[in-house]
Amino acid sequence: MNILLHMCCGPCACYPVPKLRSEGHDITGYFFNPNIHPYKEFKHRLTTAQEYAQKVDLKLIVDTNYQLRDFLQRALTIEKNTDGLNLDNRRCRMCYAWRLHQTAIYAKENNFDAFSSTLFVSPYQNHEMMKDVAQKISQAVGIPFFYEDFRPGFAEGTQTSIDLELYRQPYCGCIFSEEERYSNSFKKKRKKKLKALFNEQNNK
Ligand code: SF4
């Protein structure tokens, strides 16, 4: 299958790319991440994705536009709670939807068989929400979503990224997640969230 693989960064691609190749798929990377801030961090992650692609001979399509203002506009105008999700979760859903929708459109217009994302390797993302969003986008755009839960390979991918000496980012991407990462007032909340995530993983 000819798959357009959305890449959120270089390190997260380290497991999905060889895994999909070992299954016989033809992979093209697609870097579209308007959620990464500030500008220096965006450039660093973009450069790292290109470095990884070059090291593993992966074709990579990149969108170099830095869209801080558009992201903030969307994040700060999310409608009030009508769906039972808290504000952080609604922001993340918007963020997943924007990136996956753009990937699906590009895949459709350029005759790929399906689209997917390296985001599905991360135990820190809201996996079920992303899956649901991707399935809906697949139907709306009219192109298959290739789903695979890459999370069992997260540790292996992390080791590969260390072996390849790739830059590893310390926070998810947006300026809100940067605050959550470094602000003391968020530390407790973050620890609790991570603990709940790992417990959920271990109970599967
Ligand atoms: S925390 Fe991550 S997934 Fe959520 S909005 Fe920010 S960059 Fe996007």
PDB file of C-alpha atoms and ligand atoms in Angstrom:
ATOM      1  CA  MET A   1       0.000   0.000   0.000  1.00  0.00           C
ATOM      2  CA  ASN A   2       1.226   3.484  -0.859  1.00  0.00           C
ATOM      3  CA  ILE A   3       0.822   5.361   2.463  1.00  0.00           C
ATOM      4  CA  LEU A   4       1.239   9.073   3.213  1.00  0.00           C
ATOM      5  CA  LEU A   5       2.507   9.113   6.784  1.00  0.00           C
ATOM      6  CA  HIS A   6       2.011  12.344   8.697  1.00  0.00           C
ATOM      7  CA  MET A   7       5.184  12.944  10.753  1.00  0.00           C
ATOM      8  CA  CYS A   8       4.888  15.026  13.920  1.00  0.00           C
ATOM      9  CA  CYS A   9       8.701  14.943  14.333  1.00  0.00           C
ATOM     10  CA  GLY A  10      11.772  12.780  13.634  1.00  0.00           C
ATOM     11  CA  PRO A  11      11.896  10.612  16.787  1.00  0.00           C
ATOM     12  CA  CYS A  12       8.236   9.535  16.547  1.00  0.00           C
ATOM     13  CA  ALA A  13       8.888   8.231  13.027  1.00  0.00           C
ATOM     14  CA  CYS A  14      11.672   5.887  14.195  1.00  0.00           C
ATOM     15  CA  TYR A  15       9.378   2.958  14.918  1.00  0.00           C
ATOM     16  CA  PRO A  16       6.423   3.369  12.483  1.00  0.00           C
ATOM     17  CA  VAL A  17       8.554   3.860   9.338  1.00  0.00           C
ATOM     18  CA  PRO A  18      10.585   0.600   9.550  1.00  0.00           C
ATOM     19  CA  LYS A  19       7.536  -1.260  10.895  1.00  0.00           C
ATOM     20  CA  LEU A  20       5.366  -0.237   7.940  1.00  0.00           C
ATOM     21  CA  ARG A  21       8.190  -0.927   5.507  1.00  0.00           C
ATOM     22  CA  SER A  22       8.637  -4.409   7.002  1.00  0.00           C
ATOM     23  CA  GLU A  23       4.933  -5.010   6.281  1.00  0.00           C
ATOM     24  CA  GLY A  24       5.588  -4.233   2.613  1.00  0.00           C
ATOM     25  CA  HIS A  25       4.169  -0.695   2.466  1.00  0.00           C
ATOM     26  CA  ASP A  26       5.636   2.150   0.484  1.00  0.00           C
ATOM     27  CA  ILE A  27       5.974   5.126   2.844  1.00  0.00           C
ATOM     28  CA  THR A  28       6.192   8.854   2.159  1.00  0.00           C
ATOM     29  CA  GLY A  29       6.556  11.225   5.118  1.00  0.00           C
ATOM     30  CA  TYR A  30       4.469  14.399   5.409  1.00  0.00           C
ATOM     31  CA  PHE A  31       5.499  17.149   7.824  1.00  0.00           C
ATOM     32  CA  PHE A  32       2.578  19.455   8.573  1.00  0.00           C
ATOM     33  CA  ASN A  33       2.566  20.728  12.151  1.00  0.00           C
ATOM     34  CA  PRO A  34       1.128  24.215  12.740  1.00  0.00           C
ATOM     35  CA  ASN A  35       0.947  23.299  16.424  1.00  0.00           C
ATOM     36  CA  ILE A  36       4.698  23.562  17.089  1.00  0.00           C
ATOM     37  CA  HIS A  37       5.839  26.744  18.844  1.00  0.00           C
ATOM     38  CA  PRO A  38       7.869  28.860  19.242  1.00  0.00           C
ATOM     39  CA  TYR A  39       9.550  29.376  15.860  1.00  0.00           C
ATOM     40  CA  LYS A  40      12.983  28.045  16.869  1.00  0.00           C
ATOM     41  CA  GLU A  41      11.369  24.841  18.130  1.00  0.00           C
ATOM     42  CA  PHE A  42       9.379  24.498  14.894  1.00  0.00           C
ATOM     43  CA  LYS A  43      12.562  24.839  12.835  1.00  0.00           C
ATOM     44  CA  HIS A  44      14.406  22.402  15.062  1.00  0.00           C
ATOM     45  CA  ARG A  45      11.747  19.709  14.728  1.00  0.00           C
ATOM     46  CA  LEU A  46      11.442  20.267  10.988  1.00  0.00           C
ATOM     47  CA  THR A  47      15.210  19.968  10.557  1.00  0.00           C
ATOM     48  CA  THR A  48      15.228  16.811  12.687  1.00  0.00           C
ATOM     49  CA  ALA A  49      12.463  15.239  10.593  1.00  0.00           C
ATOM     50  CA  GLN A  50      14.515  16.014   7.468  1.00  0.00           C
ATOM     51  CA  GLU A  51      17.644  14.603   9.110  1.00  0.00           C
ATOM     52  CA  TYR A  52      15.816  11.369   9.954  1.00  0.00           C
ATOM     53  CA  ALA A  53      14.361  11.100   6.436  1.00  0.00           C
ATOM     54  CA  GLN A  54      17.786  11.522   4.918  1.00  0.00           C
ATOM     55  CA  LYS A  55      19.284   8.875   7.240  1.00  0.00           C
ATOM     56  CA  VAL A  56      16.694   6.229   6.336  1.00  0.00           C
ATOM     57  CA  ASP A  57      16.205   7.228   2.690  1.00  0.00           C
ATOM     58  CA  LEU A  58      12.599   8.335   3.183  1.00  0.00           C
ATOM     59  CA  LYS A  59      10.843  10.678   0.790  1.00  0.00           C
ATOM     60  CA  LEU A  60       9.554  13.590   2.898  1.00  0.00           C
ATOM     61  CA  ILE A  61       7.142  16.331   1.884  1.00  0.00           C
ATOM     62  CA  VAL A  62       7.304  19.365   4.159  1.00  0.00           C
ATOM     63  CA  ASP A  63       5.072  22.334   4.815  1.00  0.00           C
ATOM     64  CA  THR A  64       7.464  25.002   6.069  1.00  0.00           C
ATOM     65  CA  ASN A  65       4.770  27.541   7.014  1.00  0.00           C
ATOM     66  CA  TYR A  66       4.884  28.609  10.642  1.00  0.00           C
ATOM     67  CA  GLN A  67       1.243  29.131  11.604  1.00  0.00           C
ATOM     68  CA  LEU A  68       1.303  30.382  15.182  1.00  0.00           C
ATOM     69  CA  ARG A  69      -1.413  32.990  14.638  1.00  0.00           C
ATOM     70  CA  ASP A  70      -3.794  30.590  12.903  1.00  0.00           C
ATOM     71  CA  PHE A  71      -3.242  28.009  15.616  1.00  0.00           C
ATOM     72  CA  LEU A  72      -3.947  30.497  18.399  1.00  0.00           C
ATOM     73  CA  GLN A  73      -7.002  31.787  16.583  1.00  0.00           C
ATOM     74  CA  ARG A  74      -8.395  28.247  16.431  1.00  0.00           C
ATOM     75  CA  ALA A  75      -7.318  27.282  19.958  1.00  0.00           C
ATOM     76  CA  LEU A  76      -8.739  30.380  21.610  1.00  0.00           C
ATOM     77  CA  THR A  77     -12.058  30.383  19.810  1.00  0.00           C
ATOM     78  CA  ILE A  78     -13.050  26.765  20.460  1.00  0.00           C
ATOM     79  CA  GLU A  79     -16.694  26.718  21.364  1.00  0.00           C
ATOM     80  CA  LYS A  80     -17.777  26.437  24.956  1.00  0.00           C
ATOM     81  CA  ASN A  81     -18.155  22.981  26.424  1.00  0.00           C
ATOM     82  CA  THR A  82     -20.965  21.212  24.647  1.00  0.00           C
ATOM     83  CA  ASP A  83     -19.407  17.775  24.340  1.00  0.00           C
ATOM     84  CA  GLY A  84     -18.232  16.778  27.820  1.00  0.00           C
ATOM     85  CA  LEU A  85     -14.551  17.444  26.997  1.00  0.00           C
ATOM     86  CA  ASN A  86     -12.441  19.862  28.989  1.00  0.00           C
ATOM     87  CA  LEU A  87     -10.762  22.786  27.224  1.00  0.00           C
ATOM     88  CA  ASP A  88      -7.367  21.040  26.888  1.00  0.00           C
ATOM     89  CA  ASN A  89      -8.951  18.008  25.247  1.00  0.00           C
ATOM     90  CA  ARG A  90     -10.973  20.126  22.861  1.00  0.00           C
ATOM     91  CA  ARG A  91      -7.809  22.006  21.867  1.00  0.00           C
ATOM     92  CA  CYS A  92      -6.013  18.718  21.223  1.00  0.00           C
ATOM     93  CA  ARG A  93      -8.909  17.408  19.165  1.00  0.00           C
ATOM     94  CA  MET A  94      -8.792  20.545  17.022  1.00  0.00           C
ATOM     95  CA  CYS A  95      -5.028  20.092  16.676  1.00  0.00           C
ATOM     96  CA  TYR A  96      -5.296  16.417  15.618  1.00  0.00           C
ATOM     97  CA  ALA A  97      -8.133  17.195  13.220  1.00  0.00           C
ATOM     98  CA  TRP A  98      -6.276  20.046  11.523  1.00  0.00           C
ATOM     99  CA  ARG A  99      -3.111  17.992  10.934  1.00  0.00           C
ATOM    100  CA  LEU A 100      -4.858  14.763   9.936  1.00  0.00           C
ATOM    101  CA  HIS A 101      -7.332  16.545   7.659  1.00  0.00           C
ATOM    102  CA  GLN A 102      -4.521  18.294   5.806  1.00  0.00           C
ATOM    103  CA  THR A 103      -2.709  14.943   5.481  1.00  0.00           C
ATOM    104  CA  ALA A 104      -5.828  13.225   4.145  1.00  0.00           C
ATOM    105  CA  ILE A 105      -6.435  15.989   1.586  1.00  0.00           C
ATOM    106  CA  TYR A 106      -2.842  15.828   0.367  1.00  0.00           C
ATOM    107  CA  ALA A 107      -3.000  12.029   0.173  1.00  0.00           C
ATOM    108  CA  LYS A 108      -6.236  12.141  -1.804  1.00  0.00           C
ATOM    109  CA  GLU A 109      -5.024  14.796  -4.237  1.00  0.00           C
ATOM    110  CA  ASN A 110      -1.763  12.965  -4.850  1.00  0.00           C
ATOM    111  CA  ASN A 111      -3.169   9.468  -5.351  1.00  0.00           C
ATOM    112  CA  PHE A 112      -1.942   7.755  -2.200  1.00  0.00           C
ATOM    113  CA  ASP A 113      -3.818   4.607  -1.134  1.00  0.00           C
ATOM    114  CA  ALA A 114      -4.195   5.728   2.488  1.00  0.00           C
ATOM    115  CA  PHE A 115      -2.956   8.130   5.167  1.00  0.00           C
ATOM    116  CA  SER A 116      -1.746   7.623   8.721  1.00  0.00           C
ATOM    117  CA  SER A 117       0.384   9.380  11.362  1.00  0.00           C
ATOM    118  CA  THR A 118       3.390   8.794  13.580  1.00  0.00           C
ATOM    119  CA  LEU A 119       1.273  10.281  16.375  1.00  0.00           C
ATOM    120  CA  PHE A 120      -0.075   6.755  16.887  1.00  0.00           C
ATOM    121  CA  VAL A 121       3.235   5.696  18.447  1.00  0.00           C
ATOM    122  CA  SER A 122       2.989   8.079  21.382  1.00  0.00           C
ATOM    123  CA  PRO A 123       1.607   6.942  24.747  1.00  0.00           C
ATOM    124  CA  TYR A 124       1.325  10.633  25.657  1.00  0.00           C
ATOM    125  CA  GLN A 125      -1.316  11.434  23.036  1.00  0.00           C
ATOM    126  CA  ASN A 126      -5.033  10.794  23.330  1.00  0.00           C
ATOM    127  CA  HIS A 127      -4.917   7.706  21.115  1.00  0.00           C
ATOM    128  CA  GLU A 128      -8.631   6.911  20.981  1.00  0.00           C
ATOM    129  CA  MET A 129      -9.542  10.502  20.232  1.00  0.00           C
ATOM    130  CA  MET A 130      -7.014  10.634  17.369  1.00  0.00           C
ATOM    131  CA  LYS A 131      -8.324   7.365  15.975  1.00  0.00           C
ATOM    132  CA  ASP A 132     -11.893   8.604  16.067  1.00  0.00           C
ATOM    133  CA  VAL A 133     -10.931  11.907  14.432  1.00  0.00           C
ATOM    134  CA  ALA A 134      -8.930  10.123  11.698  1.00  0.00           C
ATOM    135  CA  GLN A 135     -11.785   7.733  10.904  1.00  0.00           C
ATOM    136  CA  LYS A 136     -14.237  10.608  10.521  1.00  0.00           C
ATOM    137  CA  ILE A 137     -11.809  12.534   8.316  1.00  0.00           C
ATOM    138  CA  SER A 138     -11.271   9.426   6.201  1.00  0.00           C
ATOM    139  CA  GLN A 139     -15.001   9.235   5.494  1.00  0.00           C
ATOM    140  CA  ALA A 140     -15.347  12.957   4.855  1.00  0.00           C
ATOM    141  CA  VAL A 141     -12.390  13.204   2.474  1.00  0.00           C
ATOM    142  CA  GLY A 142     -12.903   9.818   0.850  1.00  0.00           C
ATOM    143  CA  ILE A 143      -9.534   8.191   1.403  1.00  0.00           C
ATOM    144  CA  PRO A 144      -8.750   5.189   3.677  1.00  0.00           C
ATOM    145  CA  PHE A 145      -7.135   5.778   7.051  1.00  0.00           C
ATOM    146  CA  PHE A 146      -4.485   3.145   7.736  1.00  0.00           C
ATOM    147  CA  TYR A 147      -4.671   2.369  11.446  1.00  0.00           C
ATOM    148  CA  GLU A 148      -1.968   0.642  13.433  1.00  0.00           C
ATOM    149  CA  ASP A 149      -1.320   0.994  17.150  1.00  0.00           C
ATOM    150  CA  PHE A 150       2.422   1.653  17.176  1.00  0.00           C
ATOM    151  CA  ARG A 151       2.606   2.213  20.939  1.00  0.00           C
ATOM    152  CA  PRO A 152       4.133  -1.212  21.732  1.00  0.00           C
ATOM    153  CA  GLY A 153       7.188   0.006  19.740  1.00  0.00           C
ATOM    154  CA  PHE A 154       7.527   3.332  21.548  1.00  0.00           C
ATOM    155  CA  ALA A 155      10.576   2.277  23.622  1.00  0.00           C
ATOM    156  CA  GLU A 156      12.272   0.729  20.580  1.00  0.00           C
ATOM    157  CA  GLY A 157      11.665   3.904  18.571  1.00  0.00           C
ATOM    158  CA  THR A 158      13.044   6.028  21.409  1.00  0.00           C
ATOM    159  CA  GLN A 159      16.232   3.956  21.453  1.00  0.00           C
ATOM    160  CA  THR A 160      16.585   4.256  17.674  1.00  0.00           C
ATOM    161  CA  SER A 161      16.255   8.037  17.892  1.00  0.00           C
ATOM    162  CA  ILE A 162      18.999   8.099  20.536  1.00  0.00           C
ATOM    163  CA  ASP A 163      21.230   5.849  18.397  1.00  0.00           C
ATOM    164  CA  LEU A 164      20.666   8.153  15.403  1.00  0.00           C
ATOM    165  CA  GLU A 165      21.480  11.167  17.635  1.00  0.00           C
ATOM    166  CA  LEU A 166      18.219  12.925  16.762  1.00  0.00           C
ATOM    167  CA  TYR A 167      16.995  15.934  18.736  1.00  0.00           C
ATOM    168  CA  ARG A 168      14.262  14.798  21.153  1.00  0.00           C
ATOM    169  CA  GLN A 169      11.707  17.450  22.027  1.00  0.00           C
ATOM    170  CA  PRO A 170      10.755  17.982  25.676  1.00  0.00           C
ATOM    171  CA  TYR A 171       7.081  18.897  25.179  1.00  0.00           C
ATOM    172  CA  CYS A 172       4.176  18.093  22.866  1.00  0.00           C
ATOM    173  CA  GLY A 173       4.300  21.149  20.644  1.00  0.00           C
ATOM    174  CA  CYS A 174       2.013  24.113  21.298  1.00  0.00           C
ATOM    175  CA  ILE A 175       2.813  26.941  23.685  1.00  0.00           C
ATOM    176  CA  PHE A 176       0.145  25.609  26.055  1.00  0.00           C
ATOM    177  CA  SER A 177       1.964  22.267  26.319  1.00  0.00           C
ATOM    178  CA  GLU A 178       5.252  24.121  26.804  1.00  0.00           C
ATOM    179  CA  GLU A 179       3.725  25.872  29.815  1.00  0.00           C
ATOM    180  CA  GLU A 180       2.416  22.547  31.145  1.00  0.00           C
ATOM    181  CA  ARG A 181       5.899  21.073  30.805  1.00  0.00           C
ATOM    182  CA  TYR A 182       7.802  23.805  32.640  1.00  0.00           C
ATOM    183  CA  SER A 183       5.371  25.539  34.972  1.00  0.00           C
ATOM    184  CA  ASN A 184       5.457  24.295  38.566  1.00  0.00           C
ATOM    185  CA  SER A 185       1.736  24.765  38.919  1.00  0.00           C
ATOM    186  CA  PHE A 186       1.143  22.222  36.177  1.00  0.00           C
ATOM    187  CA  LYS A 187       3.635  19.634  37.424  1.00  0.00           C
ATOM    188  CA  LYS A 188       1.286  17.797  39.767  1.00  0.00           C
ATOM    189  CA  LYS A 189      -1.478  17.732  37.196  1.00  0.00           C
ATOM    190  CA  ARG A 190       0.935  16.419  34.578  1.00  0.00           C
ATOM    191  CA  LYS A 191       2.271  13.658  36.815  1.00  0.00           C
ATOM    192  CA  LYS A 192      -1.268  12.548  37.560  1.00  0.00           C
ATOM    193  CA  LYS A 193      -2.158  12.549  33.860  1.00  0.00           C
ATOM    194  CA  LEU A 194       0.928  10.489  32.938  1.00  0.00           C
ATOM    195  CA  LYS A 195       0.277   8.013  35.751  1.00  0.00           C
ATOM    196  CA  ALA A 196      -3.294   7.528  34.552  1.00  0.00           C
ATOM    197  CA  LEU A 197      -2.081   7.047  30.971  1.00  0.00           C
ATOM    198  CA  PHE A 198       0.471   4.391  31.927  1.00  0.00           C
ATOM    199  CA  ASN A 199      -2.038   2.601  34.157  1.00  0.00           C
ATOM    200  CA  GLU A 200      -4.467   2.525  31.260  1.00  0.00           C
ATOM    201  CA  GLN A 201      -1.730   1.045  29.033  1.00  0.00           C
ATOM    202  CA  ASN A 202      -0.734  -1.598  31.600  1.00  0.00           C
ATOM    203  CA  ASN A 203      -4.318  -2.691  32.119  1.00  0.00           C
ATOM    204  CA  LYS A 204      -4.838  -3.473  28.418  1.00  0.00           C
TER     205      LYS A 204
HETATM  206  S1  SF4 B   1      -0.921  19.558  23.637  1.00  0.00           S
HETATM  207 FE1  SF4 B   1      -0.116  18.664  21.729  1.00  0.00          FE
HETATM  208  S2  SF4 B   1      -1.871  17.695  20.713  1.00  0.00           S
HETATM  209 FE2  SF4 B   1      -2.666  19.112  22.268  1.00  0.00          FE
HETATM  210  S3  SF4 B   1      -2.975  21.057  21.187  1.00  0.00           S
HETATM  211 FE3  SF4 B   1      -0.959  21.156  22.047  1.00  0.00          FE
HETATM  212  S4  SF4 B   1       0.408  20.404  20.425  1.00  0.00           S
HETATM  213 FE4  SF4 B   1      -1.673  19.784  19.883  1.00  0.00          FE
END
